[in-house]
PDB file of C-alpha atoms and ligand atoms in Angstrom:
ATOM      1  CA  MET G 101       1.496  13.293  -8.430  1.00 92.00           C
ATOM      2  CA  LEU G 102       5.025  12.429  -8.782  1.00 97.00           C
ATOM      3  CA  THR G 103       6.350  14.721 -11.621  1.00 98.00           C
ATOM      4  CA  ILE G 104      10.143  14.924 -12.757  1.00 98.00           C
ATOM      5  CA  SER G 105      11.224  17.267 -15.433  1.00 98.00           C
ATOM      6  CA  ASN G 106      14.433  17.458 -17.243  1.00 98.00           C
ATOM      7  CA  LEU G 107      16.283  15.692 -14.446  1.00 98.00           C
ATOM      8  CA  HIS G 108      20.159  15.485 -14.791  1.00 97.00           C
ATOM      9  CA  ALA G 109      22.305  13.429 -12.683  1.00 97.00           C
ATOM     10  CA  ALA G 110      26.283  12.780 -12.388  1.00 96.00           C
ATOM     11  CA  TYR G 111      28.544  10.830 -10.379  1.00 96.00           C
ATOM     12  CA  GLY G 112      31.296  13.073  -9.856  1.00 94.00           C
ATOM     13  CA  LYS G 113      31.813  14.528 -13.470  1.00 93.00           C
ATOM     14  CA  VAL G 114      30.253  11.590 -15.457  1.00 96.00           C
ATOM     15  CA  GLU G 115      26.624  12.597 -16.277  1.00 96.00           C
ATOM     16  CA  VAL G 116      24.666   9.988 -16.228  1.00 97.00           C
ATOM     17  CA  LEU G 117      21.063  11.356 -16.734  1.00 97.00           C
ATOM     18  CA  HIS G 118      20.569  13.738 -19.579  1.00 97.00           C
ATOM     19  CA  GLY G 119      17.328  15.369 -19.027  1.00 97.00           C
ATOM     20  CA  ILE G 120      14.889  12.887 -17.741  1.00 97.00           C
ATOM     21  CA  SER G 121      11.067  13.917 -17.840  1.00 98.00           C
ATOM     22  CA  LEU G 122       8.166  11.435 -16.323  1.00 97.00           C
ATOM     23  CA  ASP G 123       4.956  11.352 -14.672  1.00 97.00           C
ATOM     24  CA  VAL G 124       3.821   8.968 -12.072  1.00 98.00           C
ATOM     25  CA  PRO G 125      -0.211   9.917 -11.911  1.00 97.00           C
ATOM     26  CA  LYS G 126      -2.160   9.170  -8.781  1.00 96.00           C
ATOM     27  CA  GLY G 127      -3.055   5.620  -8.149  1.00 96.00           C
ATOM     28  CA  GLN G 128      -1.006   4.183 -11.232  1.00 97.00           C
ATOM     29  CA  VAL G 129       1.540   2.134 -11.402  1.00 98.00           C
ATOM     30  CA  VAL G 130       4.506   3.407 -13.893  1.00 98.00           C
ATOM     31  CA  THR G 131       7.483   1.382 -14.945  1.00 98.00           C
ATOM     32  CA  LEU G 132      10.862   2.287 -15.964  1.00 97.00           C
ATOM     33  CA  ILE G 133      12.413  -0.077 -18.349  1.00 95.00           C
ATOM     34  CA  GLY G 134      16.032  -0.346 -19.886  1.00 94.00           C
ATOM     35  CA  SER G 135      18.996  -2.065 -19.991  1.00 90.00           C
ATOM     36  CA  ASN G 136      22.101  -2.484 -17.582  1.00 90.00           C
ATOM     37  CA  GLY G 137      23.574   0.899 -16.841  1.00 92.00           C
ATOM     38  CA  ALA G 138      21.001   2.642 -18.505  1.00 95.00           C
ATOM     39  CA  GLY G 139      20.422   4.891 -15.359  1.00 96.00           C
ATOM     40  CA  LYS G 140      17.266   3.453 -13.949  1.00 96.00           C
ATOM     41  CA  THR G 141      18.443   3.002 -10.187  1.00 95.00           C
ATOM     42  CA  THR G 142      20.347   6.664 -10.855  1.00 96.00           C
ATOM     43  CA  THR G 143      16.985   8.123 -11.669  1.00 97.00           C
ATOM     44  CA  MET G 144      15.141   6.526  -8.607  1.00 96.00           C
ATOM     45  CA  ARG G 145      18.116   7.638  -6.146  1.00 95.00           C
ATOM     46  CA  ALA G 146      17.737  11.186  -7.660  1.00 96.00           C
ATOM     47  CA  ILE G 147      13.956  11.335  -7.004  1.00 96.00           C
ATOM     48  CA  SER G 148      14.477  10.163  -3.584  1.00 95.00           C
ATOM     49  CA  GLY G 149      17.209  12.719  -2.498  1.00 94.00           C
ATOM     50  CA  MET G 150      20.121   9.780  -2.277  1.00 93.00           C
ATOM     51  CA  ILE G 151      21.605  11.943  -4.749  1.00 94.00           C
ATOM     52  CA  ARG G 152      21.517  15.431  -5.714  1.00 95.00           C
ATOM     53  CA  PRO G 153      20.145  16.212  -9.119  1.00 96.00           C
ATOM     54  CA  LYS G 154      22.373  18.459 -11.119  1.00 96.00           C
ATOM     55  CA  GLU G 155      19.476  19.908 -12.823  1.00 96.00           C
ATOM     56  CA  GLY G 156      15.845  19.716 -13.491  1.00 97.00           C
ATOM     57  CA  THR G 157      13.001  19.318 -10.957  1.00 97.00           C
ATOM     58  CA  VAL G 158      11.125  16.526  -8.878  1.00 97.00           C
ATOM     59  CA  SER G 159       7.534  17.578  -7.618  1.00 96.00           C
ATOM     60  CA  LEU G 160       5.812  15.731  -5.089  1.00 95.00           C
ATOM     61  CA  ASN G 161       1.662  16.648  -5.076  1.00 92.00           C
ATOM     62  CA  GLY G 162       2.762  20.290  -6.654  1.00 92.00           C
ATOM     63  CA  LYS G 163       5.504  20.608  -3.662  1.00 94.00           C
ATOM     64  CA  ASP G 164       8.899  20.954  -5.069  1.00 96.00           C
ATOM     65  CA  VAL G 165      11.228  18.708  -3.325  1.00 96.00           C
ATOM     66  CA  THR G 166      14.438  18.841  -5.849  1.00 96.00           C
ATOM     67  CA  GLY G 167      17.712  18.209  -4.011  1.00 91.00           C
ATOM     68  CA  LEU G 168      15.999  17.966  -0.304  1.00 94.00           C
ATOM     69  CA  ASP G 169      17.799  15.683   2.143  1.00 93.00           C
ATOM     70  CA  SER G 170      16.023  11.780   1.800  1.00 91.00           C
ATOM     71  CA  HIS G 171      14.293  12.189   5.014  1.00 89.00           C
ATOM     72  CA  ARG G 172      12.518  15.089   4.213  1.00 91.00           C
ATOM     73  CA  ILE G 173      11.578  13.979   1.249  1.00 93.00           C
ATOM     74  CA  ALA G 174      10.094  10.442   2.765  1.00 91.00           C
ATOM     75  CA  ARG G 175       8.363  12.525   5.051  1.00 89.00           C
ATOM     76  CA  ALA G 176       6.785  14.447   2.044  1.00 90.00           C
ATOM     77  CA  GLY G 177       5.384  11.029   1.206  1.00 91.00           C
ATOM     78  CA  LEU G 178       7.580   9.504  -0.918  1.00 94.00           C
ATOM     79  CA  ALA G 179       9.103   5.820  -0.180  1.00 93.00           C
ATOM     80  CA  HIS G 180      12.097   4.034  -1.739  1.00 91.00           C
ATOM     81  CA  SER G 181      12.713   0.720  -1.451  1.00 88.00           C
ATOM     82  CA  PRO G 182      16.208   0.434  -2.915  1.00 82.00           C
ATOM     83  CA  GLU G 183      17.842  -2.317  -4.989  1.00 78.00           C
ATOM     84  CA  GLY G 184      19.557  -4.676  -2.741  1.00 73.00           C
ATOM     85  CA  ARG G 185      18.540  -5.819   0.689  1.00 71.00           C
ATOM     86  CA  ARG G 186      18.786  -2.819   3.011  1.00 81.00           C
ATOM     87  CA  VAL G 187      17.505  -4.107   6.263  1.00 89.00           C
ATOM     88  CA  PHE G 188      18.686  -3.647   9.983  1.00 92.00           C
ATOM     89  CA  ALA G 189      20.249  -6.969  10.421  1.00 93.00           C
ATOM     90  CA  THR G 190      20.213  -6.989  14.600  1.00 95.00           C
ATOM     91  CA  MET G 191      16.476  -5.823  14.616  1.00 95.00           C
ATOM     92  CA  SER G 192      13.471  -7.828  14.762  1.00 96.00           C
ATOM     93  CA  VAL G 193      11.347  -7.925  11.460  1.00 96.00           C
ATOM     94  CA  THR G 194       8.632  -5.884  13.586  1.00 96.00           C
ATOM     95  CA  ASP G 195      11.232  -3.434  14.487  1.00 95.00           C
ATOM     96  CA  ASN G 196      12.194  -2.880  11.136  1.00 95.00           C
ATOM     97  CA  LEU G 197       8.681  -2.442   9.774  1.00 95.00           C
ATOM     98  CA  LEU G 198       7.965   0.142  12.943  1.00 92.00           C
ATOM     99  CA  LEU G 199      11.253   2.222  11.705  1.00 90.00           C
ATOM    100  CA  GLY G 200       9.758   2.507   8.259  1.00 88.00           C
ATOM    101  CA  ALA G 201       6.859   4.628   9.893  1.00 86.00           C
ATOM    102  CA  PHE G 202       9.414   6.658  11.727  1.00 83.00           C
ATOM    103  CA  PRO G 203       8.912   9.281   9.055  1.00 81.00           C
ATOM    104  CA  ARG G 204       5.369   9.811  10.123  1.00 80.00           C
ATOM    105  CA  PHE G 205       6.095  11.205  13.392  1.00 77.00           C
ATOM    106  CA  THR G 206       6.275  15.013  14.017  1.00 71.00           C
ATOM    107  CA  ARG G 207       6.590  15.846  17.807  1.00 64.00           C
ATOM    108  CA  SER G 208       6.280  12.385  18.680  1.00 65.00           C
ATOM    109  CA  ARG G 209       2.732  11.997  17.443  1.00 69.00           C
ATOM    110  CA  PRO G 210       2.496   9.539  14.654  1.00 70.00           C
ATOM    111  CA  ARG G 211       0.107  10.196  11.580  1.00 76.00           C
ATOM    112  CA  GLY G 212      -2.593   7.611  11.214  1.00 80.00           C
ATOM    113  CA  ASP G 213      -2.833   4.442  12.962  1.00 83.00           C
ATOM    114  CA  ILE G 214       0.527   2.505  12.790  1.00 85.00           C
ATOM    115  CA  ARG G 215      -0.292  -0.653  14.788  1.00 88.00           C
ATOM    116  CA  ALA G 216      -3.140  -1.048  12.045  1.00 90.00           C
ATOM    117  CA  ASP G 217      -0.885  -0.459   9.456  1.00 90.00           C
ATOM    118  CA  LEU G 218       1.460  -2.636  10.742  1.00 93.00           C
ATOM    119  CA  GLU G 219      -1.200  -5.330  11.017  1.00 93.00           C
ATOM    120  CA  ARG G 220      -2.061  -4.442   7.306  1.00 90.00           C
ATOM    121  CA  ALA G 221       1.442  -4.666   6.269  1.00 92.00           C
ATOM    122  CA  LEU G 222       1.886  -8.207   7.784  1.00 94.00           C
ATOM    123  CA  GLU G 223      -1.110  -9.435   5.965  1.00 93.00           C
ATOM    124  CA  LEU G 224       0.483  -8.400   2.996  1.00 92.00           C
ATOM    125  CA  PHE G 225       3.656 -10.192   3.476  1.00 93.00           C
ATOM    126  CA  PRO G 226       2.485 -13.453   5.240  1.00 91.00           C
ATOM    127  CA  ARG G 227       6.176 -14.434   4.987  1.00 91.00           C
ATOM    128  CA  LEU G 228       7.008 -11.550   7.361  1.00 94.00           C
ATOM    129  CA  LYS G 229       4.075 -12.238   9.786  1.00 94.00           C
ATOM    130  CA  GLU G 230       5.207 -15.677  10.413  1.00 94.00           C
ATOM    131  CA  ARG G 231       8.578 -14.162  11.179  1.00 96.00           C
ATOM    132  CA  GLN G 232       7.831 -10.940  13.395  1.00 95.00           C
ATOM    133  CA  THR G 233      10.428 -11.644  16.097  1.00 96.00           C
ATOM    134  CA  GLN G 234      13.149 -13.032  13.975  1.00 96.00           C
ATOM    135  CA  LEU G 235      16.056 -10.814  13.350  1.00 96.00           C
ATOM    136  CA  ALA G 236      16.169  -9.265   9.907  1.00 95.00           C
ATOM    137  CA  GLY G 237      19.921 -10.437   9.596  1.00 94.00           C
ATOM    138  CA  THR G 238      18.566 -14.140   9.862  1.00 95.00           C
ATOM    139  CA  LEU G 239      16.121 -14.176   6.986  1.00 93.00           C
ATOM    140  CA  SER G 240      16.668 -15.358   3.884  1.00 90.00           C
ATOM    141  CA  GLY G 241      17.871 -12.967   1.156  1.00 87.00           C
ATOM    142  CA  GLY G 242      14.022 -12.940  -0.623  1.00 86.00           C
ATOM    143  CA  GLU G 243      12.830 -12.508   2.937  1.00 89.00           C
ATOM    144  CA  GLN G 244      14.830  -9.429   3.275  1.00 91.00           C
ATOM    145  CA  GLN G 245      13.745  -7.936   0.135  1.00 89.00           C
ATOM    146  CA  MET G 246      10.293  -8.448   1.094  1.00 91.00           C
ATOM    147  CA  LEU G 247      11.143  -6.610   4.323  1.00 93.00           C
ATOM    148  CA  ALA G 248      12.733  -3.530   2.513  1.00 92.00           C
ATOM    149  CA  MET G 249       9.520  -3.493   0.442  1.00 92.00           C
ATOM    150  CA  ALA G 250       7.196  -3.771   3.464  1.00 94.00           C
ATOM    151  CA  ARG G 251       9.059  -1.070   5.278  1.00 93.00           C
ATOM    152  CA  ALA G 252       8.466   1.299   2.408  1.00 91.00           C
ATOM    153  CA  VAL G 253       4.762   0.291   2.862  1.00 92.00           C
ATOM    154  CA  MET G 254       5.051   1.297   6.145  1.00 92.00           C
ATOM    155  CA  LEU G 255       5.565   5.134   5.511  1.00 89.00           C
ATOM    156  CA  ASN G 256       1.928   5.085   4.623  1.00 87.00           C
ATOM    157  CA  PRO G 257       3.303   7.014   1.528  1.00 89.00           C
ATOM    158  CA  GLU G 258       2.177   9.215  -1.291  1.00 89.00           C
ATOM    159  CA  VAL G 259       4.375   7.143  -4.023  1.00 95.00           C
ATOM    160  CA  ILE G 260       6.530   4.196  -3.406  1.00 96.00           C
ATOM    161  CA  LEU G 261       9.602   3.833  -5.729  1.00 96.00           C
ATOM    162  CA  LEU G 262      10.478   0.032  -5.839  1.00 95.00           C
ATOM    163  CA  ASP G 263      13.752  -0.498  -7.321  1.00 93.00           C
ATOM    164  CA  GLU G 264      14.108  -4.224  -8.689  1.00 92.00           C
ATOM    165  CA  PRO G 265      12.187  -5.562  -6.018  1.00 91.00           C
ATOM    166  CA  SER G 266      12.270  -9.284  -7.376  1.00 90.00           C
ATOM    167  CA  MET G 267      16.250  -9.082  -7.975  1.00 87.00           C
ATOM    168  CA  GLY G 268      17.877 -12.377  -6.704  1.00 82.00           C
ATOM    169  CA  LEU G 269      14.599 -14.102  -5.912  1.00 87.00           C
ATOM    170  CA  ALA G 270      13.789 -17.688  -6.681  1.00 87.00           C
ATOM    171  CA  PRO G 271      10.732 -18.152  -9.545  1.00 89.00           C
ATOM    172  CA  ILE G 272       8.298 -18.429  -6.531  1.00 89.00           C
ATOM    173  CA  LEU G 273       9.222 -15.405  -4.869  1.00 88.00           C
ATOM    174  CA  VAL G 274       9.221 -13.297  -7.979  1.00 91.00           C
ATOM    175  CA  ASP G 275       5.544 -14.205  -8.102  1.00 91.00           C
ATOM    176  CA  GLU G 276       4.648 -13.502  -4.585  1.00 91.00           C
ATOM    177  CA  VAL G 277       6.303  -9.990  -5.230  1.00 92.00           C
ATOM    178  CA  PHE G 278       4.172  -9.595  -8.545  1.00 94.00           C
ATOM    179  CA  ARG G 279       0.976 -10.473  -6.767  1.00 94.00           C
ATOM    180  CA  ILE G 280       1.945  -7.957  -4.167  1.00 93.00           C
ATOM    181  CA  ILE G 281       2.672  -4.892  -6.238  1.00 95.00           C
ATOM    182  CA  GLU G 282      -1.001  -5.881  -7.620  1.00 95.00           C
ATOM    183  CA  ARG G 283      -2.480  -5.971  -4.354  1.00 93.00           C
ATOM    184  CA  LEU G 284      -0.842  -2.555  -3.588  1.00 93.00           C
ATOM    185  CA  LYS G 285      -2.263  -1.042  -6.668  1.00 95.00           C
ATOM    186  CA  ALA G 286      -5.560  -2.139  -5.918  1.00 94.00           C
ATOM    187  CA  ARG G 287      -5.460  -0.289  -2.766  1.00 90.00           C
ATOM    188  CA  GLY G 288      -4.666   2.632  -4.686  1.00 91.00           C
ATOM    189  CA  VAL G 289      -0.914   3.078  -4.066  1.00 93.00           C
ATOM    190  CA  THR G 290       1.106   4.877  -6.729  1.00 96.00           C
ATOM    191  CA  MET G 291       4.423   3.242  -7.454  1.00 97.00           C
ATOM    192  CA  LEU G 292       7.370   3.941  -9.966  1.00 98.00           C
ATOM    193  CA  LEU G 293       8.755   0.246 -10.540  1.00 97.00           C
ATOM    194  CA  VAL G 294      12.118  -0.803 -11.873  1.00 96.00           C
ATOM    195  CA  GLU G 295      12.331  -4.664 -12.708  1.00 93.00           C
ATOM    196  CA  GLN G 296      14.629  -6.774 -14.764  1.00 89.00           C
ATOM    197  CA  PHE G 297      11.431  -8.543 -15.803  1.00 91.00           C
ATOM    198  CA  ALA G 298      10.239  -5.954 -18.218  1.00 93.00           C
ATOM    199  CA  ALA G 299       7.361  -7.920 -19.720  1.00 93.00           C
ATOM    200  CA  ALA G 300       5.969  -8.558 -15.952  1.00 94.00           C
ATOM    201  CA  ALA G 301       6.248  -5.275 -15.086  1.00 96.00           C
ATOM    202  CA  LEU G 302       4.529  -4.004 -18.218  1.00 96.00           C
ATOM    203  CA  ASN G 303       1.790  -6.453 -17.203  1.00 95.00           C
ATOM    204  CA  VAL G 304       1.234  -4.788 -13.944  1.00 97.00           C
ATOM    205  CA  ALA G 305       1.573  -1.098 -15.073  1.00 97.00           C
ATOM    206  CA  ASP G 306      -0.574   1.284 -16.415  1.00 98.00           C
ATOM    207  CA  TYR G 307       2.215   3.389 -18.055  1.00 98.00           C
ATOM    208  CA  GLY G 308       6.303   2.743 -19.205  1.00 97.00           C
ATOM    209  CA  TYR G 309       9.235   4.574 -20.014  1.00 97.00           C
ATOM    210  CA  VAL G 310      12.359   3.143 -21.475  1.00 96.00           C
ATOM    211  CA  LEU G 311      15.483   4.509 -20.808  1.00 96.00           C
ATOM    212  CA  GLU G 312      18.538   4.414 -23.048  1.00 95.00           C
ATOM    213  CA  ASN G 313      21.902   5.688 -22.339  1.00 95.00           C
ATOM    214  CA  GLY G 314      20.082   8.499 -19.849  1.00 97.00           C
ATOM    215  CA  ARG G 315      17.380   9.552 -21.969  1.00 97.00           C
ATOM    216  CA  ILE G 316      13.918   8.405 -22.358  1.00 97.00           C
ATOM    217  CA  ALA G 317      13.604   6.748 -25.917  1.00 95.00           C
ATOM    218  CA  VAL G 318      10.157   5.875 -25.907  1.00 95.00           C
ATOM    219  CA  HIS G 319       7.086   6.133 -23.517  1.00 97.00           C
ATOM    220  CA  GLY G 320       3.488   5.188 -23.809  1.00 97.00           C
ATOM    221  CA  PRO G 321       0.905   3.198 -22.022  1.00 98.00           C
ATOM    222  CA  ALA G 322       2.069  -0.024 -20.852  1.00 97.00           C
ATOM    223  CA  GLU G 323      -0.366  -2.080 -23.305  1.00 96.00           C
ATOM    224  CA  LYS G 324       1.101  -0.108 -26.243  1.00 97.00           C
ATOM    225  CA  LEU G 325       4.644  -0.772 -25.254  1.00 96.00           C
ATOM    226  CA  LYS G 326       4.110  -4.470 -24.944  1.00 94.00           C
ATOM    227  CA  ASN G 327       2.997  -4.491 -28.526  1.00 94.00           C
ATOM    228  CA  ASP G 328       5.802  -2.337 -29.786  1.00 93.00           C
ATOM    229  CA  PRO G 329       8.172  -4.605 -31.902  1.00 92.00           C
ATOM    230  CA  ALA G 330      11.316  -2.510 -31.092  1.00 91.00           C
ATOM    231  CA  VAL G 331      10.440  -2.969 -27.486  1.00 91.00           C
ATOM    232  CA  GLN G 332       9.620  -6.327 -27.820  1.00 91.00           C
ATOM    233  CA  ALA G 333      13.170  -6.978 -29.774  1.00 90.00           C
ATOM    234  CA  ALA G 334      15.202  -5.148 -27.095  1.00 90.00           C
ATOM    235  CA  TYR G 335      13.580  -5.869 -23.875  1.00 89.00           C
ATOM    236  CA  LEU G 336      11.011  -8.703 -23.972  1.00 87.00           C
ATOM    237  CA  GLY G 337      12.938 -11.407 -25.324  1.00 77.00           C
ATOM    238  CA  GLY G 338      12.196 -10.951 -28.842  1.00 53.00           C
ATOM    239  CA  GLY G 339       8.446 -11.178 -27.822  1.00 42.00           C
TER     240      GLY G 339
HETATM  241  P1  ATP K 636      21.251  -2.005 -13.628  1.00 53.85           P
HETATM  242  O1  ATP K 636      19.881  -2.539 -14.573  1.00 53.85           O
HETATM  243  O2  ATP K 636      22.165  -2.649 -13.986  1.00 53.85           O
HETATM  244  O3  ATP K 636      20.820  -1.756 -12.276  1.00 53.85           O
HETATM  245  P2  ATP K 636      20.548   0.828 -14.104  1.00 53.85           P
HETATM  246  O4  ATP K 636      20.026   1.132 -15.460  1.00 53.85           O
HETATM  247  O5  ATP K 636      20.005   1.019 -12.924  1.00 53.85           O
HETATM  248  O6  ATP K 636      21.481  -0.429 -14.167  1.00 53.85           O
HETATM  249  P3  ATP K 636      22.446   2.888 -12.803  1.00 53.85           P
HETATM  250  O7  ATP K 636      22.813   1.915 -11.595  1.00 53.85           O
HETATM  251  O8  ATP K 636      21.548   4.008 -12.586  1.00 53.85           O
HETATM  252  O9  ATP K 636      21.877   1.951 -13.915  1.00 53.85           O
HETATM  253  O10 ATP K 636      23.767   3.394 -13.320  1.00 53.85           O
HETATM  254  C1  ATP K 636      24.017   4.086 -14.718  1.00 53.85           C
HETATM  255  C2  ATP K 636      25.317   4.419 -14.551  1.00 53.85           C
HETATM  256  O11 ATP K 636      25.915   5.293 -13.423  1.00 53.85           O
HETATM  257  C3  ATP K 636      26.401   3.150 -15.309  1.00 53.85           C
HETATM  258  O12 ATP K 636      27.165   3.613 -16.160  1.00 53.85           O
HETATM  259  C4  ATP K 636      26.999   3.206 -13.719  1.00 53.85           C
HETATM  260  O13 ATP K 636      28.364   2.326 -14.005  1.00 53.85           O
HETATM  261  C5  ATP K 636      26.927   4.590 -12.930  1.00 53.85           C
HETATM  262  N1  ATP K 636      27.204   4.460 -11.965  1.00 53.85           N
HETATM  263  C6  ATP K 636      26.307   4.167 -11.051  1.00 53.85           C
HETATM  264  N2  ATP K 636      26.444   4.357  -9.777  1.00 53.85           N
HETATM  265  C7  ATP K 636      27.519   4.838  -9.405  1.00 53.85           C
HETATM  266  C8  ATP K 636      28.363   5.480  -8.605  1.00 53.85           C
HETATM  267  N3  ATP K 636      28.042   5.256  -7.330  1.00 53.85           N
HETATM  268  N4  ATP K 636      29.537   5.957  -9.252  1.00 53.85           N
HETATM  269  C9  ATP K 636      29.942   6.047 -10.349  1.00 53.85           C
HETATM  270  N5  ATP K 636      29.307   5.892 -11.154  1.00 53.85           N
HETATM  271  C10 ATP K 636      27.939   5.343 -11.154  1.00 53.85           C
END
């Protein structure tokens, strides 16, 4: 589904990814774990075309999308829900969601039934359903984060990159975000997940990669990583 091979990325002259390879198989949830500054967000950006990799390849369903503009990568079926709350503040919740489906239009005809998908997205995010006409900028921080995630779902993508969907949320909303990830997984949605709550991420994931200083240090089935003493000590609060 999504295959990254020997990915290098830099900001200016400073290289922060030194050859990342990872695989996100269809229908699976894969999580990327690592300490602050390890390069998780940079990996997501290099995959989705927000930054151009220096070296390496990104392929989606066998198609090489390395270095394409982010809107072309979105059209190819990859949605990126970035870190932070990137919503269109002066537009309503519904309009933000409809914009998420925009890359599905070719020559003004959409792929699939966008109205039906809007209903499905609102079922998945009840807090947004109650606030469909509210301007996105007036939502609470947590609600805006959910809107960013729901907008990625509206692309009806092959793969969703979720970068810290629980960041800054109250505990009750963190639980809700993980429930939503579970439900997306049950629908067969393929996801690459970056999360500060590594234990919760490993619980929902099938497979995990540990990133250290821009390199993959360990990878394996999520169950195995959860029980790995070194991973526990470094990332799971000492187990
Ligand atoms: P966190 O968990 O703190 O979000 P991360 O693993 O997502 O960390 P990145 O955001 O990918 O880490 O950052 C990797 C490195 O690249 C860090 O050293 C960071 O300072 C640097 N970096 C990130 N964005 C930029 C930028 N726009 N310009 C220059 N350096 C950057």
